[in-house]
Amino acid sequence: MTTTIPVSRRRPFRRVAAKLAAVTLAAAVVAGCGGGGGGSDEPVEGGTITVATGQDAIPQLDPGLATFHWEWVLYPLLWDGLTALDEESEVRPAIAESWESNDDFTEWTFHLRDDVTYWDGSPLEADDIVWNIERIIADDNASIGHSYLEGTSGASSDGDTVVVTLDRANATLPLAISHVRIIAPDSVDRINEEPMGTGPFMVDSFVPSDSLKLVRNDDYWGEAPTLDGIDFEAVNDTAAGVTALRSGDIDVLWNVPARDAQALEGAADIRIDEPEISTTNHYLFFDTQTPPFDDPRARQAVAYALDRESVRDTAFSGFGEPSLRNTLIPPDSWAHDDSLTEYEPDLDRAKELFEEAGVTEGDTLTWWGIAGAYPEWQTEAQLLQESLEEIGITLKIENNEIGTWVDAFLPLGKEFPGYIVPNQGGDVNDPNYLLDRLTGGTYEGNWRSDELDSLAAQGTATEDESERAAIYAEAQQLIDAEAPLVNSVHTAMLTAVRQEVEGLWTSSAGNLQLAHAYRTAP
């Protein structure tokens, strides 16, 4: 039997973070997030906050090696980029004051500020930026940032400019290059012990996978932070994090599971913050190269068997909205195609499609989940199991240690026939990067389309938004027909925050932004 929550909690994607009223410090004006729950909104100069997540800890500091989502919270704190992104995923100047491209978007010139210094007072040189870019684009670089600069062939410097050259056109390179963060080249070999950056905070102490203490950089070239420092602490799991938040031992708990967020919503001294715009999408994937999910009809059958509203209401505790269309571009994006198939629950149609794909009554499929994390995945598995049972198909639920993920699905090309695997992800709010999960042969479900790759390349090379929208509509129609993944819930990274902490926000990709956080007067 499906358990549902009261109708009053069934709402569209929430934006619970209210914009701040006028405040006295410039740092607060750009903060953009915070809800206040008693006390004053007046920023207090100084102080520290303690931040944690219940799912992992920060293993290392090098942005050129970053592979875990949680490491990206350090980017705006320690490491500046040529450009930066605001809450709307719009590009704004950072180390580069301005930029321009050639006519075909294969060469970009960035004009640098002349007042950027490292923490030790030494000036940032254009050659340092070239070194960082070339390190990221190297073939053996496995960081997340490497994918953003795919197609970049090199960089060069000339006084106060950096020129980036590409093998193929990219009209959105200023957005992509925001993910390249600058470190001092001579610090790379001891970056965990003696890091050197240009950001608004500096490293005071670091114990990998345990704790990190940052202190304010009083000589920062940009907008000065209000806090004296930020402490990052590891907690054993989300339950421990919730306890620490309630007791005041930590101030911010990032990536909170929906059920814990729901439990915290009623606390007078805690609020739940969500991004203004979220591209985070929960979805199911399959091995599209082995039976039965090598047949698009089997994948479409799962889409019809999945009751997304029940998943949202029960597994995600009412947070987010059902994602009825199989596209990675969110509904509020200018590039979203409203004409795509809407997969409302239809077990008769699911049974029909399964039979056409060779899956009949008595057959067994397997759910491959993760033990000890993402409790919403377990609930979703049980809901899908109930639906499939009604049409005579067994869903065996397996939960595995998170460390076995790589062995199960990577490198790409591994077979996992009959598996249904939950995952989630988001990116900057631009279709060029949102569709990247399915292009270039990088999708964990072993699906690739040369036609989609070609359309994505066209979209990347096009500047006009209306022309891009037409290209991406065609790409979404292709994905709709093939159903390489099945969307479930369009959700968001949830952050639980003590009410006296303001000024933080979360990007569309789910990255926590703390550079302008501050405490308020009691």
XYZ file of C-alpha atoms in Angstrom:
522
model
C 0.000 0.000 0.000
C 1.327 3.466 -0.881
C 1.604 5.989 1.926
C 0.990 9.606 0.946
C 1.439 12.905 2.735
C -1.315 15.487 3.213
C -2.423 17.325 0.109
C -1.251 20.609 1.629
C 2.351 19.451 1.316
C 2.019 18.527 -2.336
C 3.504 21.582 -3.881
C 5.594 22.453 -6.892
C 9.328 22.810 -6.555
C 9.784 25.028 -3.531
C 11.940 28.064 -3.150
C 11.776 28.473 0.607
C 14.766 30.792 0.818
C 13.444 34.341 0.979
C 15.376 37.304 -0.339
C 16.811 39.453 2.423
C 15.481 42.915 3.078
C 17.885 45.843 2.915
C 20.974 45.357 5.077
C 23.939 47.518 5.799
C 26.829 45.522 4.414
C 27.465 44.975 0.705
C 28.294 41.363 1.439
C 24.732 40.830 2.574
C 23.237 42.432 -0.526
C 24.708 39.790 -2.822
C 23.949 36.929 -0.452
C 20.548 36.214 -2.005
C 19.372 33.593 0.451
C 18.129 33.287 3.983
C 14.910 33.157 5.805
C 15.292 34.551 9.279
C 13.344 33.153 12.174
C 13.457 35.624 15.001
C 16.266 37.985 15.929
C 17.722 40.604 13.636
C 18.873 40.386 10.022
C 21.700 42.786 10.864
C 25.048 41.165 9.986
C 27.553 40.803 12.791
C 31.120 41.453 11.729
C 33.374 38.479 12.427
C 32.657 35.170 14.079
C 32.872 31.672 12.610
C 30.444 29.045 11.395
C 30.789 25.273 11.350
C 29.661 23.342 8.268
C 29.187 19.604 7.708
C 27.634 17.038 5.433
C 26.431 13.626 6.514
C 27.614 11.752 3.432
C 31.347 12.327 3.036
C 34.206 14.578 4.070
C 36.738 16.683 2.187
C 39.573 14.305 1.175
C 41.962 16.796 -0.454
C 42.290 20.458 -1.432
C 43.541 20.490 -5.019
C 40.810 21.873 -7.331
C 42.695 20.411 -10.277
C 42.017 16.913 -8.936
C 38.516 17.400 -7.535
C 36.219 14.452 -8.180
C 33.753 14.677 -5.262
C 30.876 17.138 -5.149
C 31.701 18.277 -1.617
C 35.165 19.494 -2.672
C 33.494 22.109 -4.873
C 32.239 24.008 -1.826
C 35.833 25.195 -1.426
C 36.063 26.789 -4.866
C 34.597 30.236 -4.068
C 36.329 30.231 -0.684
C 39.931 29.362 -1.584
C 40.381 29.399 -5.341
C 39.298 32.130 -7.754
C 38.578 31.577 -11.442
C 38.717 33.754 -14.509
C 34.930 33.980 -14.294
C 32.297 33.113 -11.704
C 28.609 32.166 -11.735
C 25.816 33.829 -9.788
C 22.614 32.264 -8.451
C 21.042 32.344 -11.895
C 24.056 30.561 -13.455
C 24.894 33.824 -15.198
C 28.581 34.502 -15.864
C 30.190 37.447 -14.090
C 33.759 38.781 -13.976
C 36.266 37.458 -11.453
C 40.011 37.421 -12.157
C 39.087 38.418 -15.708
C 37.467 41.842 -15.982
C 36.213 41.211 -19.511
C 36.508 38.801 -22.428
C 35.699 38.408 -26.092
C 35.885 35.721 -28.769
C 36.676 35.499 -32.445
C 33.819 35.118 -34.903
C 33.609 31.324 -34.759
C 34.093 30.933 -30.964
C 37.348 28.974 -31.307
C 39.505 31.597 -29.552
C 38.670 33.520 -26.405
C 40.689 36.391 -24.948
C 40.385 37.177 -21.224
C 41.567 40.537 -19.881
C 42.887 40.220 -16.326
C 42.597 42.442 -13.286
C 45.907 43.897 -12.124
C 45.307 43.697 -8.346
C 44.943 39.961 -7.684
C 47.469 38.547 -5.216
C 48.081 35.220 -3.539
C 47.705 34.845 0.208
C 51.426 35.527 0.690
C 51.138 38.859 -1.128
C 52.815 37.796 -4.362
C 51.037 38.863 -7.578
C 49.018 36.448 -9.700
C 50.661 36.212 -13.138
C 48.974 35.418 -16.441
C 51.389 32.504 -16.864
C 49.994 30.978 -13.656
C 46.540 30.887 -15.229
C 47.910 29.292 -18.392
C 49.591 26.611 -16.269
C 46.309 25.841 -14.474
C 44.307 25.617 -17.714
C 46.825 23.357 -19.420
C 46.929 21.131 -16.359
C 43.132 20.721 -16.426
C 42.930 19.941 -20.161
C 45.728 17.350 -20.034
C 44.583 13.910 -21.197
C 45.448 12.286 -17.874
C 43.461 14.764 -15.767
C 40.455 12.990 -14.248
C 38.899 15.907 -12.380
C 35.341 17.069 -12.886
C 36.712 20.285 -14.347
C 38.309 18.421 -17.255
C 34.943 17.709 -18.877
C 33.980 21.379 -18.881
C 36.977 22.263 -21.054
C 36.562 19.383 -23.486
C 37.642 20.616 -26.907
C 40.106 23.159 -25.492
C 43.500 22.771 -27.148
C 45.641 25.225 -25.199
C 46.225 28.609 -23.597
C 48.791 31.373 -23.854
C 49.530 34.658 -22.089
C 50.494 38.112 -23.233
C 50.968 40.609 -20.423
C 47.570 41.099 -18.834
C 45.644 38.760 -21.144
C 45.110 35.008 -21.428
C 44.086 33.517 -24.777
C 42.293 30.154 -24.809
C 42.132 28.216 -28.083
C 39.713 25.421 -28.957
C 39.533 22.585 -31.464
C 35.809 23.198 -31.907
C 33.526 26.136 -31.330
C 32.208 26.860 -27.848
C 30.019 29.932 -27.447
C 29.651 29.216 -23.717
C 33.343 28.931 -22.778
C 33.183 31.791 -20.218
C 30.652 29.685 -18.311
C 32.713 26.507 -18.612
C 35.982 28.125 -17.579
C 34.466 29.259 -14.282
C 35.192 25.690 -13.146
C 38.952 26.164 -13.557
C 40.201 27.489 -10.238
C 43.667 28.966 -9.864
C 46.368 27.727 -7.508
C 49.995 28.828 -7.308
C 51.869 26.383 -9.588
C 54.737 25.912 -7.132
C 52.313 24.856 -4.381
C 50.861 21.855 -6.213
C 53.187 19.225 -4.736
C 52.284 20.171 -1.147
C 48.834 21.611 -1.592
C 47.302 19.701 1.316
C 50.075 20.934 3.648
C 50.930 24.376 2.237
C 48.182 25.490 -0.159
C 48.423 28.846 -1.923
C 45.438 30.539 -3.553
C 43.902 33.958 -4.107
C 40.465 33.469 -2.538
C 38.683 35.316 0.286
C 39.625 32.659 2.852
C 42.923 30.925 3.647
C 43.627 27.466 5.061
C 44.492 27.484 8.756
C 44.612 23.702 9.233
C 43.549 20.610 7.307
C 43.167 16.961 8.303
C 42.050 15.042 5.178
C 38.594 13.453 5.486
C 38.239 14.881 8.993
C 38.388 18.651 9.393
C 39.314 21.886 7.653
C 39.632 25.318 9.235
C 39.625 28.477 7.130
C 40.432 32.045 8.172
C 39.559 35.306 6.439
C 41.989 36.749 3.910
C 42.093 40.396 5.029
C 43.935 41.389 1.844
C 41.455 39.838 -0.555
C 41.277 41.698 -3.856
C 37.504 41.326 -4.154
C 34.520 41.756 -1.868
C 35.706 41.035 1.656
C 33.970 38.270 3.628
C 32.203 39.116 6.885
C 33.127 35.983 8.854
C 36.490 35.540 10.569
C 36.511 31.889 9.592
C 34.671 28.761 8.484
C 35.206 25.320 10.014
C 34.360 22.116 8.159
C 33.805 19.028 10.301
C 33.156 15.419 9.353
C 30.109 13.699 10.848
C 29.533 9.977 10.747
C 26.198 10.149 8.932
C 23.235 12.422 8.396
C 21.599 11.386 11.673
C 24.700 12.495 13.561
C 24.711 15.713 11.561
C 21.077 16.441 12.436
C 21.835 15.887 16.115
C 24.839 18.211 15.934
C 22.765 20.856 14.147
C 19.973 20.722 16.723
C 22.466 21.054 19.576
C 24.278 23.965 17.938
C 27.558 22.081 17.460
C 27.332 22.814 13.745
C 25.597 25.667 11.951
C 25.091 24.300 8.442
C 24.308 20.753 7.253
C 24.509 20.346 3.474
C 22.830 17.708 1.257
C 20.257 16.698 3.835
C 18.029 13.747 2.859
C 14.427 14.821 2.366
C 13.068 12.844 5.321
C 15.517 14.560 7.687
C 14.741 17.944 6.154
C 11.046 17.323 6.735
C 11.734 16.517 10.394
C 13.770 19.710 10.799
C 11.229 22.033 9.151
C 9.295 22.564 12.360
C 12.310 23.561 14.449
C 12.131 27.220 15.461
C 15.887 27.746 15.270
C 16.533 25.886 11.980
C 15.410 26.481 8.393
C 15.711 24.467 5.173
C 17.290 26.326 2.258
C 16.949 25.346 -1.403
C 18.501 26.922 -4.487
C 16.583 29.607 -6.359
C 17.017 27.431 -9.467
C 17.791 23.718 -9.335
C 18.888 21.417 -12.133
C 19.256 18.416 -9.812
C 17.338 15.478 -11.181
C 16.816 12.026 -9.706
C 16.694 9.348 -12.400
C 17.003 5.623 -13.125
C 19.482 4.148 -15.592
C 20.015 0.746 -17.194
C 22.549 -1.197 -19.239
C 21.215 -0.230 -22.639
C 23.448 -2.762 -24.420
C 22.123 -5.994 -22.869
C 18.592 -7.485 -22.651
C 16.036 -6.496 -21.675
C 16.989 -2.820 -21.470
C 18.722 -2.789 -24.846
C 15.145 -2.392 -26.108
C 13.763 1.171 -25.624
C 10.338 -0.329 -24.977
C 11.580 -1.946 -21.765
C 12.939 1.399 -20.603
C 9.674 3.122 -21.498
C 7.824 0.403 -19.579
C 9.689 1.366 -16.403
C 8.745 4.998 -17.078
C 5.054 4.060 -17.170
C 5.333 1.791 -14.097
C 6.914 4.499 -11.932
C 4.436 6.578 -9.938
C 6.473 9.754 -9.632
C 3.981 11.618 -7.471
C 4.102 8.835 -4.877
C 7.895 8.848 -5.105
C 7.952 12.617 -4.501
C 5.406 12.476 -1.677
C 6.754 9.400 0.104
C 10.435 8.935 -0.765
C 11.286 12.637 -1.020
C 8.913 13.743 1.760
C 7.127 16.196 -0.521
C 10.233 18.071 -1.667
C 10.619 18.698 -5.390
C 8.208 17.914 -8.193
C 7.461 14.799 -10.259
C 9.634 14.735 -13.371
C 7.253 13.316 -15.973
C 9.391 14.003 -19.051
C 12.652 12.203 -19.750
C 14.882 15.215 -20.254
C 17.785 16.532 -18.198
C 16.741 20.117 -18.948
C 14.473 21.315 -16.096
C 10.920 22.567 -16.746
C 11.718 26.215 -15.973
C 14.615 26.355 -18.450
C 14.237 28.386 -21.668
C 15.410 25.267 -23.519
C 12.882 22.798 -22.042
C 10.634 21.128 -24.647
C 7.052 20.992 -23.374
C 5.968 18.633 -26.159
C 7.830 15.598 -24.780
C 5.972 12.473 -23.649
C 4.520 12.779 -20.154
C 4.820 9.441 -18.384
C 1.806 9.342 -16.122
C 1.477 5.989 -14.290
C -0.079 3.392 -16.603
C 0.498 -0.227 -15.596
C -1.442 -1.624 -18.542
C 0.814 0.228 -20.944
C 3.881 -0.799 -18.915
C 2.894 -4.458 -19.145
C 2.277 -4.178 -22.880
C 5.687 -2.590 -23.525
C 7.482 -5.086 -21.289
C 5.928 -7.984 -23.207
C 6.964 -6.447 -26.521
C 10.519 -6.238 -25.166
C 10.472 -9.853 -23.960
C 9.796 -9.286 -20.243
C 6.809 -11.351 -19.144
C 5.017 -12.401 -15.971
C 7.341 -14.290 -13.635
C 10.493 -12.495 -14.777
C 12.804 -10.775 -12.278
C 14.591 -7.428 -12.502
C 17.106 -6.090 -9.970
C 17.303 -2.724 -8.214
C 20.935 -1.795 -7.440
C 20.949 0.763 -4.620
C 23.433 2.062 -2.067
C 23.459 0.894 1.550
C 23.571 3.438 4.363
C 22.918 6.498 2.188
C 20.139 8.013 0.108
C 17.220 6.551 2.099
C 14.830 7.984 -0.499
C 16.218 5.480 -3.012
C 15.165 2.568 -0.830
C 11.623 3.919 -0.540
C 11.439 4.491 -4.287
C 12.593 0.922 -4.869
C 9.769 -0.391 -2.701
C 7.189 1.729 -4.534
C 8.392 0.497 -7.925
C 8.499 -3.055 -6.576
C 4.807 -2.795 -5.616
C 3.855 -1.472 -9.059
C 5.765 -4.167 -10.953
C 4.291 -6.868 -8.741
C 0.831 -5.844 -9.969
C 1.820 -6.819 -13.519
C 3.564 -10.033 -12.469
C 7.179 -8.843 -12.536
C 9.469 -9.273 -9.534
C 11.870 -6.490 -8.540
C 14.683 -7.770 -6.323
C 16.120 -4.940 -4.209
C 19.863 -5.026 -3.554
C 21.707 -2.367 -1.552
C 25.470 -2.228 -1.901
C 28.335 -0.316 -0.318
C 29.010 2.971 -2.054
C 32.623 1.943 -2.660
C 31.461 -0.813 -5.010
C 29.927 1.673 -7.453
C 33.133 1.999 -9.461
C 33.571 -1.763 -9.725
C 29.969 -2.206 -10.840
C 29.696 0.492 -13.506
C 33.153 1.839 -14.350
C 35.012 1.952 -16.600
C 32.180 2.417 -19.037
C 31.152 -0.621 -21.039
C 30.567 -3.017 -18.160
C 27.501 -5.215 -18.449
C 24.759 -5.228 -15.804
C 21.765 -6.845 -17.536
C 18.349 -6.462 -15.945
C 19.511 -3.840 -13.432
C 17.618 -0.659 -12.559
C 20.028 1.790 -10.936
C 19.107 5.066 -9.184
C 21.299 8.124 -9.499
C 21.025 11.895 -9.385
C 22.879 14.878 -10.712
C 22.700 18.484 -11.799
C 24.855 21.112 -13.414
C 24.962 24.771 -14.295
C 21.667 25.912 -15.745
C 22.637 25.711 -19.404
C 21.551 22.899 -21.765
C 25.079 22.549 -23.123
C 26.177 21.115 -19.784
C 22.925 19.539 -18.653
C 22.919 17.192 -21.658
C 26.599 16.421 -21.246
C 25.747 13.353 -19.157
C 24.363 11.656 -22.273
C 26.890 12.824 -24.865
C 30.368 11.772 -25.890
C 30.080 8.187 -24.694
C 30.301 9.159 -21.011
C 26.893 7.914 -19.853
C 26.978 5.163 -17.236
C 24.086 3.409 -18.986
C 26.300 2.603 -22.016
C 24.052 4.528 -24.390
C 25.468 6.796 -27.061
C 23.972 8.568 -30.041
C 26.093 10.142 -32.779
C 23.055 12.217 -33.692
C 22.779 13.586 -30.158
C 26.519 14.319 -30.080
C 26.145 16.270 -33.336
C 23.184 18.274 -32.029
C 25.028 19.037 -28.799
C 28.029 20.300 -30.763
C 25.720 22.544 -32.807
C 24.169 23.943 -29.650
C 27.575 24.606 -28.117
C 28.685 26.512 -31.205
C 25.558 28.689 -31.346
C 25.182 31.980 -29.472
C 21.595 32.999 -30.230
C 19.247 31.648 -27.557
C 16.283 31.017 -29.840
C 18.464 29.095 -32.299
C 19.920 27.091 -29.444
C 16.439 26.310 -28.116
C 15.454 24.802 -31.479
C 18.585 22.652 -31.542
C 18.062 21.421 -27.996
C 14.382 20.703 -28.669
C 15.485 18.312 -31.414
C 17.991 16.745 -29.017
C 15.290 16.240 -26.379
C 12.970 14.620 -28.924
C 15.721 12.110 -29.670
C 16.206 11.359 -25.966
C 12.430 11.095 -25.548
C 12.220 8.426 -28.269
C 15.133 6.390 -26.941
C 14.526 6.797 -23.169
C 18.135 6.022 -22.136
C 17.160 7.090 -18.628
C 13.902 7.447 -16.714
C 13.406 10.645 -14.739
C 11.791 10.427 -11.346
C 11.840 13.630 -9.289
C 13.194 17.074 -10.072
C 14.554 17.953 -6.665
C 17.299 20.049 -5.098
C 20.215 19.886 -2.727
C 18.697 20.732 0.660
C 20.704 22.580 3.286
C 19.670 22.836 6.937
C 20.842 26.079 8.518
C 20.607 27.574 11.976
C 18.488 30.712 11.784
C 21.226 33.057 12.958
C 23.343 32.237 9.885
C 22.495 34.121 6.686
C 24.043 34.980 3.333
C 24.746 31.476 2.056
C 23.120 30.063 -1.062
C 23.203 26.986 -3.274
C 23.959 26.983 -6.983
C 21.736 25.342 -9.585
C 24.165 22.402 -9.584
C 23.827 21.977 -5.819
C 27.123 23.581 -4.779
C 26.974 25.362 -1.422
C 28.200 28.984 -1.576
C 29.568 30.307 1.724
C 31.865 33.182 0.771
C 29.435 35.846 1.983
C 27.789 34.004 4.849
C 27.472 35.894 8.105
C 25.973 35.702 11.562
C 23.118 37.955 12.610
C 22.561 39.794 15.854
C 20.466 37.832 18.394
